[in-house]
CSV table of C-alpha atoms in Angstrom, one decimal:
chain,number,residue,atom,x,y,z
A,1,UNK,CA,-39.8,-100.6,59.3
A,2,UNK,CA,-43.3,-98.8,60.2
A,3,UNK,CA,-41.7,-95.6,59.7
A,4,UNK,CA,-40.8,-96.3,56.4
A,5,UNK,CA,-44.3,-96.7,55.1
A,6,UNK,CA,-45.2,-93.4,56.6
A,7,UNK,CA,-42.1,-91.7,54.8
A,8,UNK,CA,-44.1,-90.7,51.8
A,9,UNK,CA,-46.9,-89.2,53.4
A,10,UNK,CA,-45.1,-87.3,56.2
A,11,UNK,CA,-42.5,-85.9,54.1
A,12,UNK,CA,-44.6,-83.9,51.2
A,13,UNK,CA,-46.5,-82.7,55.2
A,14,UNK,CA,-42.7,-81.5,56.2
A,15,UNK,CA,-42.0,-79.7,53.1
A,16,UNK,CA,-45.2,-77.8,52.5
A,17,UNK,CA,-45.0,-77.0,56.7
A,18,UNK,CA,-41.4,-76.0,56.5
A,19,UNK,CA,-41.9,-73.8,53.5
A,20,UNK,CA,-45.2,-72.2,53.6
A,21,UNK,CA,-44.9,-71.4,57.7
A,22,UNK,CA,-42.6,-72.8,60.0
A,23,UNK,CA,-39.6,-71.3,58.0
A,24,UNK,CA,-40.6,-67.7,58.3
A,25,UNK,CA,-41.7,-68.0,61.7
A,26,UNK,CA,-38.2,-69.7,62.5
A,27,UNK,CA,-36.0,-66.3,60.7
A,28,UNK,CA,-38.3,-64.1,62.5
A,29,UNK,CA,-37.9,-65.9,66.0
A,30,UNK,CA,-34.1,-66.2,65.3
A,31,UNK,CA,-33.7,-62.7,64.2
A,32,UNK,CA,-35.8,-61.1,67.0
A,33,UNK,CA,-32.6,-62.4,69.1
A,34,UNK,CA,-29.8,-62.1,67.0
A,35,UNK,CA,-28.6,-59.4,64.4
A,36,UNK,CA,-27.6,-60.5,60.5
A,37,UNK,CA,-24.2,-59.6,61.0
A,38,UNK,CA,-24.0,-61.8,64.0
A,39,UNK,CA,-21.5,-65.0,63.5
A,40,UNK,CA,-22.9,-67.2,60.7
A,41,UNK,CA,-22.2,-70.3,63.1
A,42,UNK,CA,-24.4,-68.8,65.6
A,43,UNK,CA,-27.1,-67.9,62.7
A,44,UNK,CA,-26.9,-71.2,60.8
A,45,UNK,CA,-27.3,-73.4,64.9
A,46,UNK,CA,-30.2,-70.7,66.0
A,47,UNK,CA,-32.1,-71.8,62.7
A,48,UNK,CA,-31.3,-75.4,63.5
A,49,UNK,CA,-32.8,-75.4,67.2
A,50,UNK,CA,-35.9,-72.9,66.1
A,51,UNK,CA,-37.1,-75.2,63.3
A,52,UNK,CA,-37.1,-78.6,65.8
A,53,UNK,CA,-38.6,-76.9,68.2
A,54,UNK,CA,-41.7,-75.8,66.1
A,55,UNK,CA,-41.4,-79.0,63.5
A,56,UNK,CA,-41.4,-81.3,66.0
A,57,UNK,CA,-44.6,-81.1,68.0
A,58,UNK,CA,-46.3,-80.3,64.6
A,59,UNK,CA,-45.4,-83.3,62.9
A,60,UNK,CA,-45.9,-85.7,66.5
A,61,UNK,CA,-49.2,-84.3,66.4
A,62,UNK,CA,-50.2,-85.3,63.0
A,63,UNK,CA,-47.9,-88.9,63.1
A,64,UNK,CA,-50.4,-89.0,66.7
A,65,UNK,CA,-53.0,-88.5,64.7
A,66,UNK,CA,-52.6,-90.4,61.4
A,67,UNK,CA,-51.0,-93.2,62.9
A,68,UNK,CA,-51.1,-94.0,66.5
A,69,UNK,CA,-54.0,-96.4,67.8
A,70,UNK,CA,-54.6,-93.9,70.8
A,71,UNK,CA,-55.0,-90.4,70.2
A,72,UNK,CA,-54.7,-89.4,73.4
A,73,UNK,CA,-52.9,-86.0,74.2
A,74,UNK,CA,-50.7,-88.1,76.3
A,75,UNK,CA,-49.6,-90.4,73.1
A,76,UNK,CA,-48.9,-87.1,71.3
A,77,UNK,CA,-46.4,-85.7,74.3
A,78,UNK,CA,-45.0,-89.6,74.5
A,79,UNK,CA,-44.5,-89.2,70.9
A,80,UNK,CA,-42.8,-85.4,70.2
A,81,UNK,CA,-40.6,-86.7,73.6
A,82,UNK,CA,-39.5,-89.2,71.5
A,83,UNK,CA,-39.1,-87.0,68.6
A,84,UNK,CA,-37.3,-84.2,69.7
A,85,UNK,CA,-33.9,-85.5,71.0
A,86,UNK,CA,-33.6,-87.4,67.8
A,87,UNK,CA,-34.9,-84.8,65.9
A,88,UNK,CA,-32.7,-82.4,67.3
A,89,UNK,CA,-29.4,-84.6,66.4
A,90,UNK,CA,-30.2,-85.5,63.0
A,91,UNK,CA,-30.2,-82.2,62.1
A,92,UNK,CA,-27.8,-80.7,64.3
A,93,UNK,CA,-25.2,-83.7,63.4
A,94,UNK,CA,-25.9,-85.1,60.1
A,95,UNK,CA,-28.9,-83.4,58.0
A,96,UNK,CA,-28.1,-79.6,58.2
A,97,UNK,CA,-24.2,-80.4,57.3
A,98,UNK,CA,-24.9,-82.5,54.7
A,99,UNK,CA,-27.0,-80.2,52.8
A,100,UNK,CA,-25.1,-77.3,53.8
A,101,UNK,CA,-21.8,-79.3,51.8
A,102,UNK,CA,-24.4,-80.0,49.0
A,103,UNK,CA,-25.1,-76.5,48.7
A,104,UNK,CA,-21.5,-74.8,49.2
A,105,UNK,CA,-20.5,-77.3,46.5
A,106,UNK,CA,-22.8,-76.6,44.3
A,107,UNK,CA,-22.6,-72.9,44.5
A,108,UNK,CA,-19.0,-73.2,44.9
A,109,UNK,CA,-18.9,-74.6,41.0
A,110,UNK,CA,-21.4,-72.0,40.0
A,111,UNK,CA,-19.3,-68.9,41.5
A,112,UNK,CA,-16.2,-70.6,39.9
A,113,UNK,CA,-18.0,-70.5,36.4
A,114,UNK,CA,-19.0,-66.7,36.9
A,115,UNK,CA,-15.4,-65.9,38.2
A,116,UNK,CA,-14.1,-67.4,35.1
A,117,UNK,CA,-16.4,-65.8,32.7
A,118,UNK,CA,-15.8,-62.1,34.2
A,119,UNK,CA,-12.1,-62.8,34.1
A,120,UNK,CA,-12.7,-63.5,30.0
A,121,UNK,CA,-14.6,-60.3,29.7
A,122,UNK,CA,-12.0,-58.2,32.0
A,123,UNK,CA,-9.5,-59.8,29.7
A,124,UNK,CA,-11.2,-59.2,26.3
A,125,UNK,CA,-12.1,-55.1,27.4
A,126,UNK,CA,-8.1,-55.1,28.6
A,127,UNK,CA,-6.8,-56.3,25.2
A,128,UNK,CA,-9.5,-53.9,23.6
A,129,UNK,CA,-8.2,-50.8,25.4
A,130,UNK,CA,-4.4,-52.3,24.7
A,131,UNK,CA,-5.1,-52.4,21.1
């Protein structure tokens, strides 16, 4: 239940992390290793791994520091030991799939809608010619 009351101060933390620096830093690890036209399994896991592994000890590190009674640097390896296995899963197994269906549904619906509106105009510059 603790960890609930720290949601809303950890998470804005994540986000600006995650966009601002740890994302970049993540495409440029991954893509020092592998090439673009590598499999996009391989791409999509590499991301995955590179993001816990720099997310994680950044975010122990401030939970260490914003919420533990010790802030020992012991109490911040306890904690990103703690944090990484989990971590690790939730995205591997039920985070990055989820928003990867999110996102292949929702683009999905928006290249159906742009498929269907170049098929009108093919159509309408086919009867033109025709006529």
């Amino acid at each position: 239940l603790a960890a609930f009351h720290e949601i809303p101060i950890m998470v804005p933390i994540a986000f600006v992390l995650e966009i601002s620096i740890v994302g970049k830093l993540a495409g440029r690890i991954v893509f020092s290793v592998l090439r673009p036209t590598d499999r996009p399994q391989f791409i999509t896991y590499a991301m995955s791994l590179v993001i816990c592994a720099i997310m994680c000890p950044i975010m122990s590190l401030i939970a260490t520091i914003l919420f533990k009674d010790s802030k020992t640097f012991s109490t911040f390896i306890q904690t990103w030991a703690m944090n990484f296995p989990m971590a690790l899963l939730y995205q591997m197994f039920y985070c990055g799939p989820f928003v990867r269906l999110i996102y292949r549904t929702l683009f999905r619906a928006e290249k159906a809608a742009e498929a269907d509106a170049a098929s009108k105009e093919e159509s309408k510059a086919l009867s033109r010619i025709s006529a």
